[in-house]
Amino acid sequence: MTTTVLETCGIQPPPCAADELSVPLSFFDILWVHSSIPVRRLIFYEHPCSNADFFETIIPKLKQSLSLTLKHYLPAAGNLLYPRDMENKPVIRYISGDSVPLTIAVSGCDFDDLTGDHARDSDQFYDFMPQMPPLIEEAEYKIVPLMALQVTLFSGRGICIGLSNHHCLGDARSIVGFMSAWASINKSGGDEEFLSGNGDSLPLFDRRVFGDSGRIDDIYWNVMKGIPLNPPSSFPLPTKKVRASFTLRQTDITKLKNLVLSEDPSVVRVSSFVVTVAYIWSCLVKSGGVEAGENVDEMLIFPADGRGRPNALFDPPVPVNYFGNCLGGGVVSVERKDLAADDGFLVAAAAIVDEMKKKIYNKEEFLSGQEKIVSEMRKYANMRMFNVTGSPKFDLTNGDFGWGKARKVENLSLDLKEYAITLSNSGGDGGGGLVVGMSLPKERMETFAAIFADGLNN
């Protein structure tokens, strides 16, 4: 079954929007400037509609609401200006006439198969994902687009919204905020309801929330400017991977928490995040077969939102409506053979709890040592990383365009990493648990699925 692109257009903010906006990059953003791989997400909505309704009603409304949303999110319609002389730092700039490319398509693919939890060929999902526009070379700057969107109709079954964005535009909280605003404006037919929310509704772009961070900005830029700026990457086809989702129900999570506490009753704050990530990590290593017995370190990296949280760097904390990147996080190291052992889950959980206690929950340590982050990244370069992306707190399924909550979200960026997962809240019969999204080679996925199920049954 094929997917056909019918239209590609540029959606501009309305004429009443500001003519220009220039946003400097913080050190949190500079870290992502050279990432040529966009963040790629697909949001599937179950919304049976005819072709006529889609083209005559839904698409015109989506275009209008997107334009109105961009009025409040001008950087999303802008570009990254990357200086050729390297003396100045990159900035995000919007000027009148800039736009977000929007692709309209129809597909004959099986909507129910695509939105299932079973293993599905990863390659087919790229039909619903827009390519980022090319990098533009000018005399003083290289101009890098920041966002592209696609809306695909599955006639009589549903709609998919595909979103590609450069990571320097913003982290998960920022992008989810943008999509939530678009959904709200589309559903209500205007931005009055969006604006009537509390003071956290409108995004804040002012980098002065970071205080006097110029020294850290310079440290990051002096390192990053030595890396070549590459154009946005094309789709990684063939991926040679399959995608699948695994649900940990609340009853499963409770049992895992109790297991940790039975091992060490003194442990505090055994969260759903801790036991879910620890369990998936140990199952992943065990699925490696012979290599699981190697005496080498496995690294876990997980993000933590820096907004609204007391920390060692900013006083007062960064406002929750700040738009951009503002991520701290943790790094955990455990020997591979220990993760693959029978008590690998408990070993992983203990290590994650310890890192959370030292680095995340301790305001004297959270966001401390930022000037060392770039240099420390080098020592992890040759280690295998297990990356946790996304967060149940920032869930794209909650955005309601007038079609109800999304049925499924797929993060295609997982295809480019050896080990990575996304976390989201479970709906339907999930019982308040968590859904783990993964992308692995087919045989590895089958082995992992068996270990995952067997572990919960025992």
Coordinates of C-alpha atoms in Angstrom, one line a residue:
M1 CA 0.0 0.0 0.0
T2 CA 1.3 3.4 -0.9
T3 CA 1.3 6.9 0.6
T4 CA 0.8 9.9 -1.8
V5 CA 1.9 13.4 -1.1
L6 CA -0.7 15.8 -2.4
E7 CA 0.5 19.2 -1.3
T8 CA 3.4 21.0 0.4
C9 CA 3.0 24.5 1.5
G10 CA 4.5 27.0 3.9
I11 CA 2.4 28.2 6.9
Q12 CA 3.2 31.7 8.1
P13 CA 2.1 33.4 11.3
P14 CA -0.8 35.8 10.7
P15 CA -0.2 39.4 9.6
C16 CA -0.8 40.6 13.1
A17 CA 2.3 38.7 14.4
A18 CA 5.5 40.5 15.2
D19 CA 7.7 41.3 12.2
E20 CA 10.9 40.0 13.7
L21 CA 12.2 38.1 16.7
S22 CA 15.8 37.1 17.5
V23 CA 16.5 34.6 20.2
P24 CA 20.1 33.9 21.4
L25 CA 21.0 30.4 22.3
S26 CA 21.7 29.3 25.9
F27 CA 24.4 26.7 26.6
F28 CA 21.6 24.2 26.9
D29 CA 20.7 24.9 23.2
I30 CA 24.3 25.2 22.0
L31 CA 24.9 21.6 23.0
W32 CA 22.4 20.6 20.2
V33 CA 23.5 23.0 17.4
H34 CA 25.5 20.4 15.5
S35 CA 22.9 17.6 15.7
S36 CA 22.0 17.0 12.0
I37 CA 19.5 14.4 13.0
P38 CA 16.1 16.0 13.7
V39 CA 13.8 14.7 16.4
R40 CA 11.1 12.8 14.6
R41 CA 7.7 12.0 16.1
L42 CA 4.4 10.6 14.7
I43 CA 1.1 11.2 16.5
F44 CA -1.8 8.9 15.3
Y45 CA -5.4 9.9 15.9
E46 CA -8.3 7.5 15.5
H47 CA -10.8 9.8 13.6
P48 CA -12.8 8.2 10.9
C49 CA -13.5 10.7 8.2
S50 CA -14.1 10.9 4.5
N51 CA -11.7 12.3 1.9
A52 CA -14.1 15.2 1.3
D53 CA -14.3 16.1 5.0
F54 CA -10.5 15.9 5.3
F55 CA -9.8 18.2 2.4
E56 CA -12.7 20.6 2.7
T57 CA -12.9 21.0 6.5
I58 CA -10.0 19.5 8.5
I59 CA -7.1 20.7 6.4
P60 CA -8.2 24.3 6.1
K61 CA -8.9 24.4 9.8
L62 CA -5.5 22.9 10.6
K63 CA -3.7 25.4 8.4
Q64 CA -5.5 28.3 10.1
S65 CA -4.9 27.1 13.6
L66 CA -1.3 26.4 12.9
S67 CA -0.8 30.0 11.6
L68 CA -2.4 31.3 14.8
T69 CA -0.3 29.1 16.9
L70 CA 2.9 30.3 15.2
K71 CA 1.9 33.8 16.3
H72 CA 2.7 32.8 19.8
Y73 CA 5.6 30.5 18.8
L74 CA 7.6 32.6 16.3
P75 CA 10.9 30.7 16.7
A76 CA 9.2 27.6 15.4
A77 CA 8.7 29.4 12.1
G78 CA 12.2 30.8 12.1
N79 CA 15.7 29.4 11.4
L80 CA 19.0 28.9 13.1
L81 CA 21.5 31.4 11.8
Y82 CA 25.0 29.8 12.0
P83 CA 27.7 32.4 11.6
R84 CA 30.6 31.7 9.2
D85 CA 33.1 33.8 11.1
M86 CA 32.6 31.7 14.3
E87 CA 33.2 34.8 16.4
N88 CA 29.5 35.3 17.0
K89 CA 27.3 32.6 18.5
P90 CA 24.4 31.1 16.5
V91 CA 20.9 32.6 17.1
I92 CA 17.4 31.6 16.2
R93 CA 15.8 34.3 14.1
Y94 CA 12.3 34.8 12.8
I95 CA 11.5 37.5 10.2
S96 CA 8.3 38.3 8.4
G97 CA 7.8 35.8 5.6
D98 CA 9.4 32.8 7.3
S99 CA 7.1 29.7 7.5
V100 CA 6.8 26.1 8.6
P101 CA 6.6 23.7 5.7
L102 CA 3.4 21.6 5.9
T103 CA 2.9 18.4 3.8
I104 CA -0.5 16.9 3.1
A105 CA -0.7 13.2 2.2
V106 CA -3.1 10.3 2.0
S107 CA -2.1 6.7 2.7
G108 CA -3.6 3.2 2.0
C109 CA -1.5 1.6 4.8
D110 CA -3.2 -0.3 7.6
F111 CA -3.9 2.2 10.3
D112 CA -4.7 -0.5 12.9
D113 CA -1.5 -2.4 12.2
L114 CA 0.6 0.8 12.4
T115 CA -0.9 1.8 15.8
G116 CA -0.5 -1.7 17.4
D117 CA 1.9 -2.7 20.0
H118 CA 3.3 -5.7 18.2
A119 CA 6.6 -5.6 16.2
R120 CA 6.2 -3.7 13.0
D121 CA 8.7 -2.9 10.3
S122 CA 10.2 0.5 11.1
D123 CA 10.8 1.6 7.5
Q124 CA 7.1 2.0 6.7
F125 CA 6.6 4.8 9.2
Y126 CA 8.8 7.2 7.3
D127 CA 6.1 7.7 4.7
F128 CA 4.3 9.9 7.3
M129 CA 7.3 11.9 8.3
P130 CA 8.2 15.2 6.6
Q131 CA 11.8 15.8 5.4
M132 CA 13.4 18.9 6.9
P133 CA 14.1 21.6 4.3
P134 CA 17.7 21.9 3.1
L135 CA 20.4 24.1 4.7
I136 CA 20.8 27.4 2.9
E137 CA 24.3 28.9 2.4
E138 CA 24.6 32.7 2.5
A139 CA 27.5 35.1 2.7
E140 CA 27.4 35.6 6.5
Y141 CA 25.3 32.7 7.7
K142 CA 24.3 29.1 7.1
I143 CA 20.6 29.1 7.6
V144 CA 19.2 25.9 9.2
P145 CA 15.4 25.3 9.2
L146 CA 14.0 24.2 12.6
M147 CA 10.7 22.5 12.0
A148 CA 8.6 20.6 9.4
L149 CA 5.1 19.1 9.7
Q150 CA 3.0 16.5 7.7
V151 CA -0.6 15.5 8.0
T152 CA -1.6 12.1 6.6
L153 CA -5.1 10.8 6.1
F154 CA -6.0 7.1 6.5
S155 CA -9.4 7.3 4.8
G156 CA -12.2 6.2 7.1
R157 CA -9.8 5.3 9.9
G158 CA -7.6 8.1 11.2
I159 CA -5.1 10.9 10.9
C160 CA -1.3 11.1 11.6
I161 CA 0.6 14.2 12.4
G162 CA 4.3 14.0 11.7
L163 CA 6.7 16.4 13.3
S164 CA 10.4 16.9 12.6
N165 CA 12.3 19.5 14.6
H166 CA 15.9 20.5 15.2
H167 CA 16.7 19.8 18.9
C168 CA 18.2 23.3 19.4
L169 CA 14.7 24.7 19.0
G170 CA 13.5 23.1 22.2
D171 CA 13.3 20.0 24.4
A172 CA 10.4 17.6 24.9
R173 CA 8.5 20.0 27.3
S174 CA 8.8 22.9 24.7
I175 CA 7.7 20.8 21.7
V176 CA 4.8 19.2 23.6
G177 CA 3.7 22.7 24.7
F178 CA 3.7 23.9 21.0
M179 CA 1.7 20.9 19.9
S180 CA -0.7 21.2 22.8
A181 CA -1.3 24.9 21.9
W182 CA -1.9 24.0 18.2
A183 CA -4.4 21.3 19.3
S184 CA -6.2 23.6 21.7
I185 CA -6.5 26.4 19.1
N186 CA -7.6 24.0 16.4
K187 CA -10.3 22.4 18.7
S188 CA -11.7 25.7 19.9
G189 CA -11.4 27.6 16.6
G190 CA -9.3 30.4 18.1
D191 CA -6.7 31.3 20.6
E192 CA -9.0 32.8 23.3
E193 CA -9.1 29.6 25.3
F194 CA -5.4 29.1 25.0
L195 CA -4.8 32.7 26.2
S196 CA -7.3 32.4 29.0
G197 CA -5.2 29.8 30.8
N198 CA -2.9 30.7 33.7
G199 CA 0.4 32.6 33.2
D200 CA 2.1 29.4 32.1
S201 CA 0.2 29.2 28.8
L202 CA 2.3 31.6 26.8
P203 CA 5.8 30.5 26.0
L204 CA 8.7 32.5 27.4
F205 CA 11.7 33.0 25.2
D206 CA 13.7 35.4 27.3
R207 CA 17.2 33.8 28.0
R208 CA 17.7 36.2 30.9
V209 CA 16.1 33.5 33.0
F210 CA 19.6 31.9 33.0
G211 CA 21.1 34.9 34.7
D212 CA 24.8 35.5 34.0
S213 CA 25.6 32.3 32.1
G214 CA 27.9 33.9 29.5
R215 CA 31.0 32.1 30.8
I216 CA 29.3 28.7 30.4
D217 CA 27.9 29.7 27.0
D218 CA 31.5 30.6 25.8
I219 CA 32.8 27.2 27.1
Y220 CA 30.2 25.3 25.2
W221 CA 30.6 27.3 22.0
N222 CA 34.4 27.2 22.0
V223 CA 34.1 23.4 21.9
M224 CA 31.1 23.0 19.6
K225 CA 32.3 25.5 16.9
G226 CA 35.1 23.1 16.1
I227 CA 32.6 20.5 14.9
P228 CA 31.5 20.8 11.2
L229 CA 27.9 21.8 10.7
N230 CA 26.2 19.2 8.5
P231 CA 22.9 19.6 6.7
P232 CA 19.8 17.8 8.1
S233 CA 20.1 14.1 7.6
S234 CA 17.9 12.1 5.3
F235 CA 15.8 9.2 6.6
P236 CA 17.9 6.2 7.8
L237 CA 16.5 3.7 5.3
P238 CA 16.6 0.8 5.5
T239 CA 16.6 0.8 9.3
K240 CA 16.8 -3.0 9.5
K241 CA 14.7 -2.7 12.7
V242 CA 11.2 -3.3 14.0
R243 CA 9.2 -1.1 16.4
A244 CA 7.2 -2.4 19.4
S245 CA 5.6 -1.2 22.6
F246 CA 5.6 -2.9 26.0
T247 CA 3.2 -2.0 28.8
L248 CA 4.0 -2.2 32.5
R249 CA 0.7 -2.1 34.2
Q250 CA 0.3 -0.5 37.6
T251 CA 0.2 -3.9 39.2
D252 CA 3.5 -4.8 37.5
I253 CA 5.1 -1.6 38.7
T254 CA 3.9 -2.1 42.3
K255 CA 5.3 -5.6 42.3
L256 CA 8.7 -4.3 41.0
K257 CA 8.7 -1.5 43.7
N258 CA 7.9 -4.1 46.4
L259 CA 10.8 -6.2 45.1
V260 CA 13.2 -3.3 45.5
L261 CA 12.0 -2.5 49.0
S262 CA 12.1 -6.1 50.1
E263 CA 15.8 -6.1 49.1
D264 CA 16.5 -2.8 50.9
P265 CA 13.7 -1.4 53.1
S266 CA 15.7 1.8 53.7
V267 CA 15.4 2.9 50.1
V268 CA 13.2 6.0 49.6
R269 CA 11.6 7.4 46.4
V270 CA 11.3 4.2 44.5
S271 CA 9.4 5.8 41.6
S272 CA 7.6 4.2 38.7
F273 CA 10.3 5.7 36.5
V274 CA 13.1 3.9 38.4
V275 CA 11.6 0.4 38.3
T276 CA 10.5 0.7 34.7
V277 CA 13.8 1.8 33.4
A278 CA 15.7 -0.6 35.6
Y279 CA 13.6 -3.5 34.4
I280 CA 13.9 -2.6 30.7
W281 CA 17.6 -2.1 31.0
S282 CA 18.3 -5.5 32.6
C283 CA 16.0 -7.2 30.1
L284 CA 17.8 -5.5 27.2
V285 CA 21.2 -6.6 28.4
K286 CA 20.0 -10.2 29.0
S287 CA 18.7 -10.3 25.4
G288 CA 22.2 -9.9 24.2
G289 CA 23.0 -13.5 24.7
V290 CA 26.7 -14.4 24.9
E291 CA 27.8 -10.7 25.0
A292 CA 25.8 -10.3 28.2
G293 CA 28.5 -12.0 30.2
E294 CA 31.2 -9.4 29.2
N295 CA 32.9 -7.5 32.0
V296 CA 32.4 -4.1 30.5
D297 CA 30.4 -1.0 31.6
E298 CA 26.9 -0.3 30.4
M299 CA 25.9 3.4 30.6
L300 CA 22.4 4.7 31.2
I301 CA 21.6 8.3 30.4
F302 CA 18.3 9.9 31.4
P303 CA 17.0 13.5 31.2
A304 CA 15.4 15.6 33.9
D305 CA 13.6 18.8 33.2
G306 CA 15.3 21.8 34.8
R307 CA 12.3 24.1 35.0
G308 CA 10.6 25.0 38.2
R309 CA 13.1 22.9 40.2
P310 CA 15.4 24.3 42.9
N311 CA 19.0 23.8 41.6
A312 CA 22.6 24.8 42.1
L313 CA 22.8 27.1 39.1
F314 CA 19.7 29.4 38.9
D315 CA 18.0 31.3 41.6
P316 CA 15.1 31.7 41.1
P317 CA 14.5 28.4 39.1
V318 CA 13.8 28.6 35.4
P319 CA 10.0 29.3 34.9
V320 CA 8.0 26.3 33.8
N321 CA 6.8 28.1 30.6
Y322 CA 10.3 28.7 29.3
F323 CA 10.6 27.6 25.7
G324 CA 13.9 26.1 24.6
N325 CA 16.2 23.5 26.1
C326 CA 16.6 23.2 29.8
L327 CA 17.7 19.7 30.7
G328 CA 19.7 18.2 33.4
G329 CA 19.9 14.5 34.0
G330 CA 21.8 11.5 35.3
V331 CA 24.4 9.1 34.1
V332 CA 24.5 5.6 35.6
S333 CA 27.3 3.0 35.1
V334 CA 26.8 -0.8 35.8
E335 CA 28.9 -3.7 34.6
R336 CA 27.2 -5.7 31.8
K337 CA 27.5 -9.1 33.6
D338 CA 25.8 -7.7 36.7
L339 CA 22.8 -6.4 34.7
A340 CA 22.5 -9.8 33.0
A341 CA 22.6 -11.7 36.3
D342 CA 19.4 -13.1 37.9
D343 CA 19.3 -10.0 40.2
G344 CA 20.1 -7.6 37.3
F345 CA 16.9 -5.7 37.9
L346 CA 17.7 -5.0 41.5
V347 CA 21.3 -4.0 40.7
A348 CA 20.0 -1.5 38.0
A349 CA 17.3 -0.1 40.3
A350 CA 19.8 0.4 43.2
A351 CA 22.2 2.3 40.8
I352 CA 19.4 4.5 39.4
V353 CA 18.0 5.3 42.9
D354 CA 21.5 6.3 44.0
E355 CA 22.0 8.6 41.0
M356 CA 18.6 10.2 41.5
K357 CA 19.3 10.8 45.2
K358 CA 22.7 12.4 44.5
K359 CA 22.1 14.3 41.3
I360 CA 18.3 14.9 40.7
Y361 CA 16.7 15.3 44.2
N362 CA 19.6 17.2 45.7
K363 CA 19.2 20.9 44.8
E364 CA 22.8 21.5 45.6
E365 CA 23.9 19.1 42.8
F366 CA 21.1 19.4 40.3
L367 CA 22.5 21.3 37.3
S368 CA 25.8 21.8 39.0
G369 CA 29.1 21.4 37.0
Q370 CA 27.5 22.4 33.7
E371 CA 30.8 23.8 32.5
K372 CA 32.3 20.3 32.6
I373 CA 29.5 18.5 30.6
V374 CA 31.0 18.9 27.2
S375 CA 34.5 17.7 28.2
E376 CA 33.0 14.8 30.2
M377 CA 31.0 13.6 27.1
R378 CA 34.3 12.6 25.5
K379 CA 34.9 9.8 28.0
Y380 CA 31.6 8.2 27.1
A381 CA 32.2 8.3 23.3
N382 CA 33.1 4.6 23.0
M383 CA 30.7 3.2 25.6
R384 CA 27.4 1.7 24.8
M385 CA 24.6 4.0 25.9
F386 CA 21.1 3.2 27.0
N387 CA 19.1 6.4 26.4
V388 CA 15.8 7.3 27.9
T389 CA 13.9 9.9 25.9
G390 CA 10.6 11.6 26.5
S391 CA 8.6 11.6 29.7
P392 CA 5.2 10.6 30.9
K393 CA 4.9 14.2 32.2
F394 CA 5.1 15.6 28.7
D395 CA 2.8 13.2 26.8
L396 CA 1.9 14.0 23.2
T397 CA -1.1 11.8 23.3
N398 CA -2.9 14.4 25.4
G399 CA -3.2 17.0 22.6
D400 CA -6.8 17.0 21.4
F401 CA -7.4 18.6 18.0
G402 CA -11.1 17.9 18.3
W403 CA -10.6 14.2 17.6
G404 CA -10.0 13.0 21.1
K405 CA -6.7 11.8 22.6
A406 CA -4.1 10.3 20.3
R407 CA -4.1 6.6 19.9
K408 CA -0.4 6.2 19.6
V409 CA 2.9 8.1 19.4
E410 CA 6.0 6.8 17.7
N411 CA 9.4 8.4 18.1
L412 CA 11.3 7.5 14.9
S413 CA 14.5 8.9 16.4
L414 CA 14.9 5.6 18.2
D415 CA 15.8 3.9 15.0
L416 CA 19.2 5.7 15.0
K417 CA 20.3 4.5 18.4
E418 CA 21.5 1.1 19.5
Y419 CA 19.6 1.1 22.7
A420 CA 16.9 3.7 23.5
I421 CA 13.4 3.8 24.8
T422 CA 10.5 6.3 25.1
L423 CA 8.2 6.5 28.0
S424 CA 4.5 7.5 28.0
N425 CA 1.4 7.0 30.0
S426 CA -0.7 4.0 29.2
G427 CA -4.3 4.5 28.1
G428 CA -7.1 2.1 27.5
D429 CA -6.7 -1.0 29.7
G430 CA -3.2 -0.1 30.8
G431 CA -4.4 0.4 34.3
G432 CA -2.4 3.6 34.9
G433 CA 0.9 2.1 34.0
L434 CA 3.6 3.1 31.6
V435 CA 4.2 2.2 27.9
V436 CA 7.8 1.7 26.7
G437 CA 8.5 2.2 23.0
M438 CA 11.5 0.5 21.4
S439 CA 13.3 -0.1 18.1
L440 CA 15.5 -3.1 17.7
P441 CA 16.6 -5.7 15.1
K442 CA 13.8 -8.3 14.7
E443 CA 15.6 -11.2 16.3
R444 CA 16.7 -9.1 19.2
M445 CA 13.2 -7.7 19.7
E446 CA 11.8 -11.3 19.8
T447 CA 14.4 -12.3 22.4
F448 CA 13.7 -9.2 24.5
A449 CA 9.9 -9.7 24.3
A450 CA 10.3 -13.2 25.7
I451 CA 12.5 -12.1 28.5
F452 CA 10.3 -9.2 29.3
A453 CA 7.2 -11.3 29.6
D454 CA 8.9 -14.1 31.5
G455 CA 10.3 -11.7 34.1
L456 CA 6.9 -10.3 34.9
N457 CA 5.3 -13.7 35.1
N458 CA 8.0 -14.8 37.6

